[in-house]
XYZ file of C-alpha atoms in Angstrom:
641
model
C -39.862 12.288 -66.762
C -36.826 13.808 -65.085
C -38.373 13.800 -61.618
C -38.530 10.012 -61.245
C -34.957 9.615 -62.511
C -33.603 12.297 -60.181
C -35.450 10.780 -57.218
C -34.040 7.347 -58.020
C -30.484 8.638 -58.268
C -30.816 10.502 -54.967
C -32.113 7.358 -53.280
C -29.297 5.347 -54.864
C -26.719 7.809 -53.537
C -28.213 7.611 -50.037
C -28.261 3.808 -50.238
C -24.606 3.808 -51.311
C -23.597 6.020 -48.390
C -25.601 3.889 -45.972
C -24.030 0.666 -47.250
C -20.514 2.084 -47.050
C -21.128 3.595 -43.618
C -22.398 0.222 -42.425
C -18.976 -1.291 -43.086
C -16.599 1.637 -42.582
C -16.899 5.059 -40.972
C -16.312 6.839 -44.241
C -16.742 10.364 -42.898
C -13.621 10.180 -40.737
C -11.481 9.799 -43.869
C -10.430 12.613 -46.232
C -12.368 13.481 -49.375
C -9.798 11.868 -51.681
C -10.809 8.524 -50.168
C -14.512 9.153 -49.518
C -15.473 10.367 -52.993
C -13.898 7.511 -55.045
C -15.259 4.911 -52.644
C -18.765 6.370 -52.884
C -18.638 6.551 -56.675
C -17.408 2.959 -56.914
C -20.554 1.777 -55.117
C -22.976 4.372 -56.492
C -22.304 3.702 -60.191
C -23.061 -0.069 -60.080
C -26.297 0.581 -58.179
C -27.317 3.287 -60.645
C -26.705 0.934 -63.593
C -29.363 -1.400 -62.150
C -31.734 1.428 -63.130
C -29.993 2.692 -66.275
C -29.541 -0.651 -68.066
C -33.222 -1.761 -67.963
C -34.283 1.790 -68.826
C -32.076 1.794 -71.917
C -33.147 -1.688 -73.006
C -36.891 -1.320 -72.368
C -36.993 2.064 -74.113
C -35.769 0.474 -77.355
C -37.379 -2.984 -77.125
C -40.801 -2.576 -75.546
C -43.970 -1.891 -77.448
C -45.264 0.066 -74.476
C -42.679 2.562 -73.232
C -42.639 4.001 -69.727
C -43.208 7.756 -70.068
C -42.441 8.661 -66.453
C -38.844 7.374 -66.592
C -37.925 7.614 -70.291
C -34.927 9.775 -71.210
C -33.605 11.133 -74.528
C -31.073 8.959 -76.327
C -28.352 11.612 -76.052
C -28.774 11.745 -72.278
C -28.591 7.957 -72.013
C -25.434 7.896 -74.171
C -23.819 10.590 -72.024
C -24.695 8.647 -68.864
C -23.182 5.448 -70.250
C -19.965 7.162 -71.323
C -19.551 8.990 -68.026
C -20.289 5.821 -66.050
C -17.780 3.802 -68.035
C -14.847 6.205 -68.014
C -15.304 7.112 -64.353
C -15.388 3.394 -63.554
C -12.332 2.817 -65.742
C -10.330 5.477 -63.890
C -11.528 4.212 -60.516
C -10.683 0.558 -61.096
C -7.413 0.914 -62.985
C -5.863 3.975 -61.384
C -7.511 5.706 -58.408
C -8.644 2.821 -56.192
C -5.463 0.746 -56.747
C -3.475 3.826 -55.740
C -5.593 4.332 -52.624
C -5.304 0.646 -51.742
C -1.500 0.708 -51.893
C -1.415 4.116 -50.197
C -3.193 2.797 -47.106
C -1.329 -0.508 -47.234
C 2.056 1.207 -47.268
C 4.052 1.072 -44.052
C 5.586 4.517 -44.482
C 4.719 7.246 -42.020
C 4.614 10.373 -44.185
C 2.083 11.124 -46.905
C 4.730 11.749 -49.554
C 6.450 8.440 -48.812
C 3.109 6.626 -48.999
C 2.376 8.178 -52.405
C 5.794 7.163 -53.742
C 5.326 3.621 -52.453
C 1.829 3.402 -53.991
C 3.125 4.651 -57.347
C 5.951 2.109 -57.310
C 3.626 -0.803 -56.517
C 1.077 0.189 -59.165
C 3.770 0.754 -61.752
C 4.651 -2.948 -61.594
C 1.067 -3.913 -62.427
C 0.748 -1.284 -65.145
C 3.934 -2.548 -66.803
C 2.429 -6.031 -66.991
C -0.714 -4.590 -68.585
C 1.410 -2.548 -70.986
C 3.285 -5.669 -72.089
C -0.002 -7.403 -72.864
C -1.212 -4.282 -74.676
C 1.848 -4.325 -76.969
C 0.918 -7.783 -78.270
C -2.674 -6.645 -78.751
C -1.506 -3.583 -80.671
C 0.476 -5.802 -83.034
C -2.575 -8.002 -83.536
C -4.771 -4.944 -84.029
C -2.385 -3.529 -86.612
C -2.689 -6.602 -88.812
C -6.421 -7.147 -88.204
C -8.124 -3.757 -88.645
C -5.342 -1.183 -88.806
C -3.903 1.173 -86.232
C -5.728 4.398 -85.368
C -6.577 6.367 -82.252
C -10.205 5.230 -82.307
C -9.183 1.592 -82.742
C -6.707 1.913 -79.867
C -9.461 3.288 -77.648
C -11.805 0.464 -78.620
C -9.021 -2.067 -78.020
C -8.497 -0.748 -74.472
C -12.233 -1.068 -73.809
C -12.310 -4.609 -75.222
C -9.260 -5.766 -73.231
C -10.682 -4.393 -70.004
C -14.030 -5.990 -70.810
C -12.624 -9.470 -71.457
C -10.473 -9.446 -68.323
C -13.389 -8.405 -66.127
C -15.837 -10.706 -67.929
C -13.769 -13.787 -67.051
C -13.750 -12.816 -63.390
C -17.406 -11.754 -63.359
C -18.581 -14.965 -65.041
C -16.645 -17.175 -62.641
C -17.867 -15.309 -59.560
C -21.450 -15.139 -60.782
C -21.542 -18.878 -61.506
C -20.302 -19.618 -58.012
C -22.723 -17.130 -56.462
C -25.820 -18.360 -58.308
C -25.346 -21.796 -56.748
C -24.209 -20.774 -53.269
C -26.924 -18.132 -52.746
C -29.807 -20.514 -53.329
C -28.014 -23.307 -51.432
C -27.500 -21.086 -48.386
C -31.194 -20.201 -48.412
C -32.042 -23.904 -48.487
C -29.752 -24.611 -45.525
C -31.427 -21.803 -43.596
C -34.750 -23.492 -44.292
C -33.970 -25.962 -41.483
C -32.900 -24.800 -38.038
C -30.952 -28.016 -37.395
C -29.176 -27.958 -40.767
C -28.252 -24.321 -40.334
C -26.966 -24.975 -36.820
C -24.835 -27.932 -37.940
C -23.576 -25.877 -40.871
C -22.385 -23.165 -38.494
C -21.030 -25.707 -36.003
C -18.821 -27.160 -38.732
C -17.323 -23.774 -39.592
C -16.493 -22.739 -36.030
C -13.351 -24.851 -35.255
C -11.598 -23.744 -38.452
C -12.499 -20.126 -37.762
C -11.123 -20.407 -34.228
C -7.866 -21.834 -35.607
C -7.568 -18.919 -38.033
C -8.302 -16.445 -35.257
C -5.740 -17.980 -32.923
C -3.083 -18.082 -35.647
C -3.743 -14.415 -36.338
C -3.495 -13.644 -32.635
C -0.074 -15.278 -32.480
C 1.227 -13.211 -35.397
C -0.323 -10.002 -34.128
C 0.932 -10.623 -30.584
C 4.522 -10.610 -31.870
C 3.979 -7.237 -33.532
C 2.289 -5.828 -30.444
C 5.173 -7.015 -28.288
C 7.614 -5.141 -30.501
C 5.506 -1.989 -30.315
C 5.238 -2.263 -26.523
C 8.991 -2.741 -26.256
C 9.611 0.310 -28.422
C 7.078 2.362 -26.497
C 8.599 1.455 -23.159
C 12.196 2.177 -24.125
C 12.249 4.716 -26.950
C 9.434 7.250 -26.438
C 11.022 9.504 -23.862
C 11.609 13.231 -24.301
C 15.277 12.616 -24.992
C 16.636 13.956 -28.259
C 17.727 10.533 -29.524
C 14.150 9.221 -29.162
C 12.526 12.124 -30.983
C 12.814 10.778 -34.550
C 10.503 7.766 -34.217
C 8.591 8.645 -31.032
C 5.369 9.827 -32.688
C 5.439 6.872 -35.079
C 5.761 4.414 -32.195
C 3.009 6.128 -30.195
C 0.718 6.057 -33.236
C 1.124 2.292 -33.524
C 0.606 1.932 -29.785
C -2.748 3.730 -29.940
C -3.922 1.369 -32.698
C -3.629 -1.707 -30.466
C -7.115 -2.832 -29.325
C -7.466 -2.147 -25.612
C -8.358 -5.668 -24.503
C -5.580 -7.182 -26.604
C -3.043 -4.689 -25.267
C -3.896 -5.660 -21.684
C -3.447 -9.346 -22.477
C -0.039 -8.852 -24.067
C 1.168 -6.473 -21.363
C 0.153 -8.932 -18.656
C 1.433 -12.034 -20.446
C 4.748 -10.535 -21.508
C 5.424 -8.289 -18.529
C 8.588 -10.283 -17.805
C 9.441 -11.107 -21.388
C 13.065 -10.444 -22.216
C 12.332 -8.961 -25.648
C 14.909 -6.328 -26.461
C 15.398 -4.057 -29.461
C 18.703 -2.239 -29.771
C 18.667 1.436 -30.670
C 20.784 0.898 -33.781
C 18.133 -1.525 -35.091
C 15.496 1.196 -35.149
C 15.775 2.584 -38.660
C 13.271 3.894 -41.158
C 13.213 0.537 -42.971
C 12.670 -1.307 -39.683
C 9.743 0.932 -38.731
C 8.251 0.737 -42.237
C 8.239 -3.063 -42.221
C 6.878 -3.133 -38.674
C 4.124 -0.650 -39.559
C 3.080 -2.613 -42.646
C 3.090 -5.976 -40.869
C 1.404 -4.540 -37.778
C -1.496 -3.038 -39.738
C -1.930 -6.139 -41.894
C -2.164 -8.410 -38.849
C -4.349 -5.880 -37.028
C -6.891 -5.848 -39.861
C -6.831 -9.652 -40.094
C -7.327 -9.928 -36.341
C -10.264 -7.498 -36.366
C -11.803 -9.329 -39.324
C -11.516 -12.802 -37.812
C -12.659 -11.591 -34.406
C -15.737 -9.997 -35.958
C -16.515 -13.183 -37.910
C -16.076 -15.221 -34.734
C -18.420 -13.010 -32.709
C -21.067 -13.039 -35.435
C -20.852 -16.818 -35.823
C -21.017 -17.410 -32.066
C -24.038 -15.119 -31.733
C -25.776 -16.878 -34.607
C -25.095 -20.326 -33.105
C -26.358 -19.264 -29.678
C -29.509 -17.878 -31.248
C -30.173 -21.110 -33.158
C -29.505 -23.190 -30.038
C -32.091 -21.099 -28.210
C -34.599 -21.831 -30.976
C -34.013 -25.590 -30.642
C -34.228 -25.473 -26.854
C -37.503 -23.534 -27.033
C -39.369 -26.227 -28.980
C -40.721 -27.795 -25.798
C -42.302 -24.687 -24.296
C -43.134 -22.821 -27.504
C -41.691 -19.513 -26.281
C -38.355 -18.111 -27.389
C -36.156 -15.868 -25.269
C -32.627 -15.348 -26.524
C -29.709 -15.609 -24.137
C -28.001 -12.652 -25.808
C -29.397 -9.390 -27.167
C -32.938 -10.337 -26.225
C -33.643 -6.674 -25.459
C -33.678 -6.027 -29.203
C -36.655 -8.338 -29.707
C -39.819 -6.243 -29.947
C -42.344 -9.090 -30.142
C -43.667 -11.543 -27.596
C -41.706 -14.756 -26.847
C -44.515 -16.797 -28.398
C -44.492 -14.912 -31.697
C -40.686 -14.846 -31.640
C -40.656 -18.647 -31.511
C -43.232 -18.943 -34.298
C -41.152 -16.653 -36.483
C -37.798 -18.384 -35.922
C -39.061 -21.968 -35.910
C -41.762 -21.813 -38.595
C -41.972 -18.577 -40.566
C -38.274 -17.952 -41.198
C -37.388 -21.534 -42.311
C -40.448 -21.765 -44.552
C -39.669 -18.361 -46.061
C -36.086 -19.412 -46.746
C -37.167 -22.634 -48.439
C -39.615 -20.759 -50.648
C -36.923 -18.191 -51.467
C -34.436 -20.974 -52.189
C -36.840 -22.679 -54.586
C -37.502 -19.380 -56.360
C -33.781 -18.546 -56.577
C -33.026 -22.022 -57.964
C -35.473 -21.346 -60.788
C -34.035 -17.893 -61.497
C -30.474 -19.241 -61.321
C -31.310 -22.053 -63.740
C -32.867 -19.585 -66.184
C -29.789 -17.355 -66.044
C -27.343 -20.261 -66.414
C -29.260 -21.759 -69.330
C -29.486 -18.333 -70.960
C -25.742 -17.812 -70.553
C -25.005 -21.052 -72.366
C -27.490 -20.333 -75.163
C -27.076 -16.551 -75.175
C -28.002 -14.550 -78.269
C -30.225 -17.396 -79.499
C -33.942 -18.107 -79.366
C -33.202 -21.001 -77.010
C -32.312 -18.555 -74.235
C -34.903 -19.052 -71.476
C -34.724 -15.439 -70.354
C -35.489 -14.335 -73.896
C -38.423 -16.773 -73.963
C -39.751 -15.561 -70.602
C -39.639 -11.891 -71.616
C -40.944 -12.142 -75.165
C -43.208 -15.214 -75.129
C -45.215 -14.506 -71.979
C -46.353 -10.994 -72.826
C -44.005 -9.272 -70.379
C -42.475 -7.219 -73.196
C -45.905 -5.729 -73.918
C -46.048 -4.127 -70.476
C -43.188 -1.652 -70.256
C -43.032 -1.180 -66.494
C -43.231 -4.961 -65.905
C -40.381 -5.631 -68.341
C -38.399 -2.891 -66.621
C -38.800 -4.404 -63.143
C -38.122 -7.974 -64.326
C -34.969 -6.846 -66.143
C -33.778 -4.759 -63.178
C -34.402 -7.609 -60.718
C -32.620 -10.159 -62.925
C -29.576 -7.986 -63.507
C -29.497 -7.013 -59.823
C -29.469 -10.696 -58.852
C -26.652 -11.418 -61.316
C -24.594 -8.580 -59.850
C -25.386 -9.640 -56.277
C -24.331 -13.239 -57.002
C -20.991 -12.085 -58.397
C -20.282 -9.646 -55.570
C -21.306 -12.089 -52.827
C -18.726 -14.588 -54.084
C -15.974 -12.076 -53.344
C -16.613 -12.533 -49.621
C -17.126 -16.319 -49.789
C -14.213 -17.632 -51.839
C -11.135 -18.227 -49.680
C -8.823 -16.892 -52.371
C -9.925 -13.412 -51.314
C -9.644 -14.140 -47.590
C -6.919 -11.550 -47.093
C -9.553 -8.810 -47.207
C -12.306 -8.508 -44.603
C -15.465 -6.433 -44.416
C -16.230 -5.763 -40.766
C -19.367 -4.103 -39.504
C -18.488 -0.468 -38.702
C -14.777 -1.286 -38.508
C -13.486 -2.238 -41.968
C -10.024 -1.033 -42.885
C -9.521 1.285 -45.882
C -7.461 -1.347 -47.730
C -10.299 -3.890 -47.705
C -12.898 -1.207 -48.446
C -10.907 -0.023 -51.471
C -10.447 -3.571 -52.757
C -14.109 -4.546 -52.520
C -15.283 -1.228 -53.988
C -12.811 -1.628 -56.854
C -14.103 -5.068 -57.797
C -17.750 -4.145 -57.371
C -17.211 -1.391 -59.930
C -15.018 -3.566 -62.161
C -17.602 -6.345 -62.481
C -20.580 -4.132 -63.301
C -19.939 -2.929 -66.868
C -19.018 -6.393 -68.292
C -22.050 -7.934 -66.571
C -24.214 -5.175 -68.041
C -23.213 -6.079 -71.567
C -23.412 -9.772 -70.713
C -27.022 -9.198 -69.650
C -27.856 -7.752 -73.064
C -26.398 -10.805 -74.804
C -29.004 -13.014 -73.096
C -31.586 -11.664 -75.565
C -31.861 -12.132 -79.301
C -32.715 -8.491 -79.871
C -30.367 -6.293 -77.850
C -30.884 -2.966 -79.569
C -29.952 -0.187 -77.152
C -27.722 2.847 -76.789
C -25.289 0.777 -74.743
C -25.035 -1.874 -77.468
C -24.439 0.741 -80.173
C -21.642 2.448 -78.224
C -20.020 -0.311 -76.154
C -20.666 -3.183 -78.571
C -18.495 -1.699 -81.318
C -15.397 -2.315 -79.200
C -16.405 -5.963 -78.643
C -16.988 -6.493 -82.361
C -13.798 -4.673 -83.350
C -11.943 -7.892 -84.194
C -12.939 -11.488 -84.697
C -10.886 -12.615 -81.693
C -12.562 -10.172 -79.297
C -15.998 -11.188 -80.564
C -15.159 -14.901 -80.307
C -13.946 -14.564 -76.712
C -17.002 -12.544 -75.741
C -19.231 -15.298 -77.134
C -17.482 -18.248 -75.460
C -16.420 -16.902 -72.067
C -20.032 -16.790 -70.741
C -20.515 -20.431 -71.707
C -17.617 -21.377 -69.433
C -19.835 -20.433 -66.492
C -20.695 -24.134 -66.269
C -17.210 -24.835 -64.869
C -17.607 -22.933 -61.559
C -21.219 -24.112 -61.349
C -20.223 -27.785 -61.534
C -17.294 -27.230 -59.167
C -19.677 -25.755 -56.622
C -22.593 -28.165 -57.068
C -20.444 -31.283 -56.621
C -18.276 -29.726 -53.871
C -15.126 -30.180 -55.917
C -13.652 -27.117 -54.190
C -14.024 -28.845 -50.835
C -12.744 -32.199 -52.088
C -9.621 -30.586 -53.499
C -9.020 -28.695 -50.261
C -9.499 -31.881 -48.275
C -6.937 -33.734 -50.385
C -4.305 -31.074 -49.782
C -5.199 -30.660 -46.112
C -7.157 -27.398 -46.204
C -10.685 -28.740 -45.866
C -13.002 -26.471 -43.876
C -16.395 -26.996 -45.406
C -19.194 -28.795 -43.662
C -20.098 -30.623 -46.849
C -16.705 -32.349 -47.039
C -17.058 -34.083 -43.672
C -18.145 -37.651 -43.275
C -20.444 -38.594 -40.395
C -17.678 -39.134 -37.825
C -15.930 -35.900 -38.758
C -19.206 -33.998 -38.564
C -19.968 -35.327 -35.080
C -16.446 -34.494 -33.911
C -16.637 -31.003 -35.390
C -20.017 -30.488 -33.732
C -18.655 -31.633 -30.377
C -15.714 -29.262 -30.603
C -17.949 -26.393 -31.664
C -20.361 -27.009 -28.781
C -17.465 -26.892 -26.339
C -16.267 -23.596 -27.809
C -19.759 -22.093 -27.671
C -20.297 -23.145 -24.061
C -16.979 -21.631 -23.061
C -17.847 -18.388 -24.810
C -21.229 -18.256 -23.106
C -19.542 -18.763 -19.745
C -17.297 -15.821 -20.468
C -20.164 -13.603 -21.538
C -22.230 -14.535 -18.489
C -19.382 -13.799 -16.105
C -20.420 -10.362 -14.905
C -18.076 -9.331 -12.094
C -19.330 -6.579 -9.814
C -18.013 -5.085 -6.641
C -20.074 -5.848 -3.566
C -20.011 -5.093 0.168
C -20.993 -7.354 3.039
C -22.044 -6.187 6.470
C -20.010 -8.829 8.295
C -16.475 -7.495 8.600
C -14.854 -10.929 8.782
C -16.703 -12.301 5.770
C -15.998 -9.097 3.833
C -12.330 -10.067 3.607
C -13.306 -13.527 2.409
C -15.621 -12.057 -0.201
C -12.891 -9.726 -1.381
C -10.574 -12.697 -1.709
C -13.166 -14.500 -3.810
C -13.702 -11.398 -5.929
C -9.969 -10.917 -6.506
C -9.544 -14.595 -7.312
C -12.393 -14.586 -9.841
C -11.147 -11.366 -11.371
C -7.674 -12.823 -11.926
C -9.101 -16.040 -13.369
C -11.278 -14.034 -15.718
C -8.330 -12.001 -16.987
C -6.159 -15.102 -17.281
C -8.836 -16.842 -19.325
C -8.711 -14.068 -21.886
C -5.150 -14.991 -22.759
C -6.021 -18.636 -23.346
C -7.229 -20.088 -26.609
C -10.940 -19.814 -27.180
C -11.168 -23.579 -27.515
C -9.144 -24.625 -24.444
C -10.568 -26.771 -21.703
C -11.765 -25.441 -18.382
C -9.033 -24.667 -15.835
C -8.566 -26.883 -12.834
C -10.100 -25.026 -9.917
C -9.580 -27.732 -7.345
C -6.402 -26.238 -5.997
C -8.142 -23.235 -4.460
C -11.157 -23.119 -2.123
C -14.164 -20.895 -2.702
C -15.594 -18.960 0.234
C -19.111 -17.792 0.728
C -20.367 -16.088 3.873
C -17.320 -17.285 5.796
C -17.590 -20.964 4.803
C -15.887 -23.182 2.268
C -18.458 -24.184 -0.329
C -16.252 -25.913 -2.901
C -13.327 -28.118 -1.981
C -12.516 -31.380 -3.646
C -8.932 -31.803 -2.447
C -8.352 -34.358 0.312
C -5.547 -34.925 2.814
C -3.791 -33.066 5.580
C -2.524 -30.252 3.368
C -6.020 -29.680 2.105
C -7.367 -29.295 5.631
C -4.593 -26.877 6.575
C -5.153 -24.958 3.376
C -8.881 -24.713 4.033
C -8.237 -23.433 7.521
C -5.395 -20.982 7.015
C -5.251 -20.381 3.270
C -7.541 -17.360 3.414
C -5.287 -15.651 5.952
C -2.304 -15.589 3.614
C -4.499 -14.961 0.560
C -2.787 -17.765 -1.275
C -3.301 -18.601 -4.910
C -2.189 -22.108 -5.804
C -3.958 -22.207 -9.109
C -1.310 -23.324 -11.564
C -3.178 -23.199 -14.813
C -1.409 -25.313 -17.376
C -4.108 -25.487 -20.011
C -3.547 -27.058 -23.370
C -5.653 -26.771 -26.520
C -8.573 -29.098 -26.876
C -6.678 -31.267 -29.376
C -4.229 -32.343 -26.645
C -6.819 -33.164 -24.002
C -8.931 -36.193 -23.337
C -10.093 -37.823 -26.578
C -13.358 -36.357 -27.762
C -15.040 -39.740 -27.989
C -14.478 -40.253 -24.233
C -15.836 -36.862 -23.217
C -19.537 -36.352 -22.601
C -20.332 -33.151 -24.399
C -24.014 -33.401 -23.633
C -23.283 -33.013 -19.928
C -20.871 -30.213 -20.659
C -23.336 -28.384 -22.859
C -26.372 -29.232 -20.716
C -28.368 -29.642 -23.892
C -29.096 -32.192 -26.609
C -26.504 -32.904 -29.232
C -27.747 -31.836 -32.636
C -26.472 -33.743 -35.608
């Protein structure tokens, strides 16, 4: 019976490491960061096994001998899981989060800053605890055991409110997203509608980050010499300089090569560098997060456009990353156009049913009207131990997934970003902290969905919930408030409120005209991005000596235009190329400028290697009105609405 449990825990540990490594290169960080982060993900995943095991062992007429454990072992596992999670979420991970967020340069200064920031939060919690101690004194008396149970109950109620709200939002959005993905056109329009807002966020972040980068470049250029007066902050400045992404550094260096930014030596103090470091890293992480979201969204849109465009020929070849496709173009089209949408619709229908059962059970928890209780005990599932175990594990896993997925979807948490392979330690600590924080309250909440919840966890953890009448009352009514986030999400009240205050960014809040306009803008952005990705500049040699110079001129011209385009907004219009001729094999192949000067320029311009391209681009909002611009011609494809 131990073998199966040990194997499961080993697999869970490997899955935790794989999931963390997928988002952040955890092995390049010290052990004091790696171990807490791993535990914060490992413990919630292990509870998906432990909770059904505990419940089925004490409530099934047919136990599972190959995974059953003694009651003392289960109690020890619950206690260790809880107190490790408690230390992680209330002490260790908040300290690590503030440690990596701190702008100080030395480890000792970072620790002091993290302690100071966490002390503010702990003082707030202590103030609340004082009122609870007074209430506890009059209700059941003051003792060490009662104080311990009160701490457990307070932590439970705080996390239960958050977990219930997030789970209610996630139960609706998960099944809705599957339904949207059940139609290629709906999914494409859904992604089109999100792109302009994402581009705005990315460009705003670029502006803020560019200011920080400019300061770092100015400091690096003027105050990193071997002189004694530059020694104090030289390594700090060089460390920030190495953190600048290479492509972004080139843009700023080229764009601000003649910028008159100046920082006086007396301005460079420890406080100045600390604030710059903190702001620089915050904007860097936001920039990396938005850029990653932009690239993923663009790739997804391009892939869906390829699916739509392949409907005529019945064969699908992606414009990007097609080398990763291991099947034939015909089967690839069948999968993306038929199999995947149908599978998503079936999954959406199934998830709607499961979500409805969970929501109804939350409202009628601990009663015979709970649908989950009816499903388990009225259909014969409880008579088959392994089946009850898998149904319970799958249900609780879905509840936990719905709550965790909402952390990445709700805009209130938009200051933290999970980036594939490149997440920052601040965001990783925050997400790991809340994954661990939500698990224990949801575990007990899962037990309350049944009439009979006899288990080791109920006997140990439940005594803190039932310590006072107030704690028990709150635990009974908080889950029923799950209907509030559910209704807010179903009727798009979030989006309507954001639209009223000017922060609307959801596709569902657009009317028909807004949706068409958003689609037009998104198509323009996608086409521009594809043009950039397809622009593969290579050196080449021509045998004709005279035409070689002309080809080099063309190459240099295209290279400069390519670099200049990187500094423009992603959603700007195409530059005006009429002011400069294009040569091929010694002849002018593109010239739309008329008049005497044009003829002279065509004849002698290549000799002087002139560049008259004055690119005064403006964002798409300042250009020709969208209703007067033919986006179908620009996109060379059908408009999808």
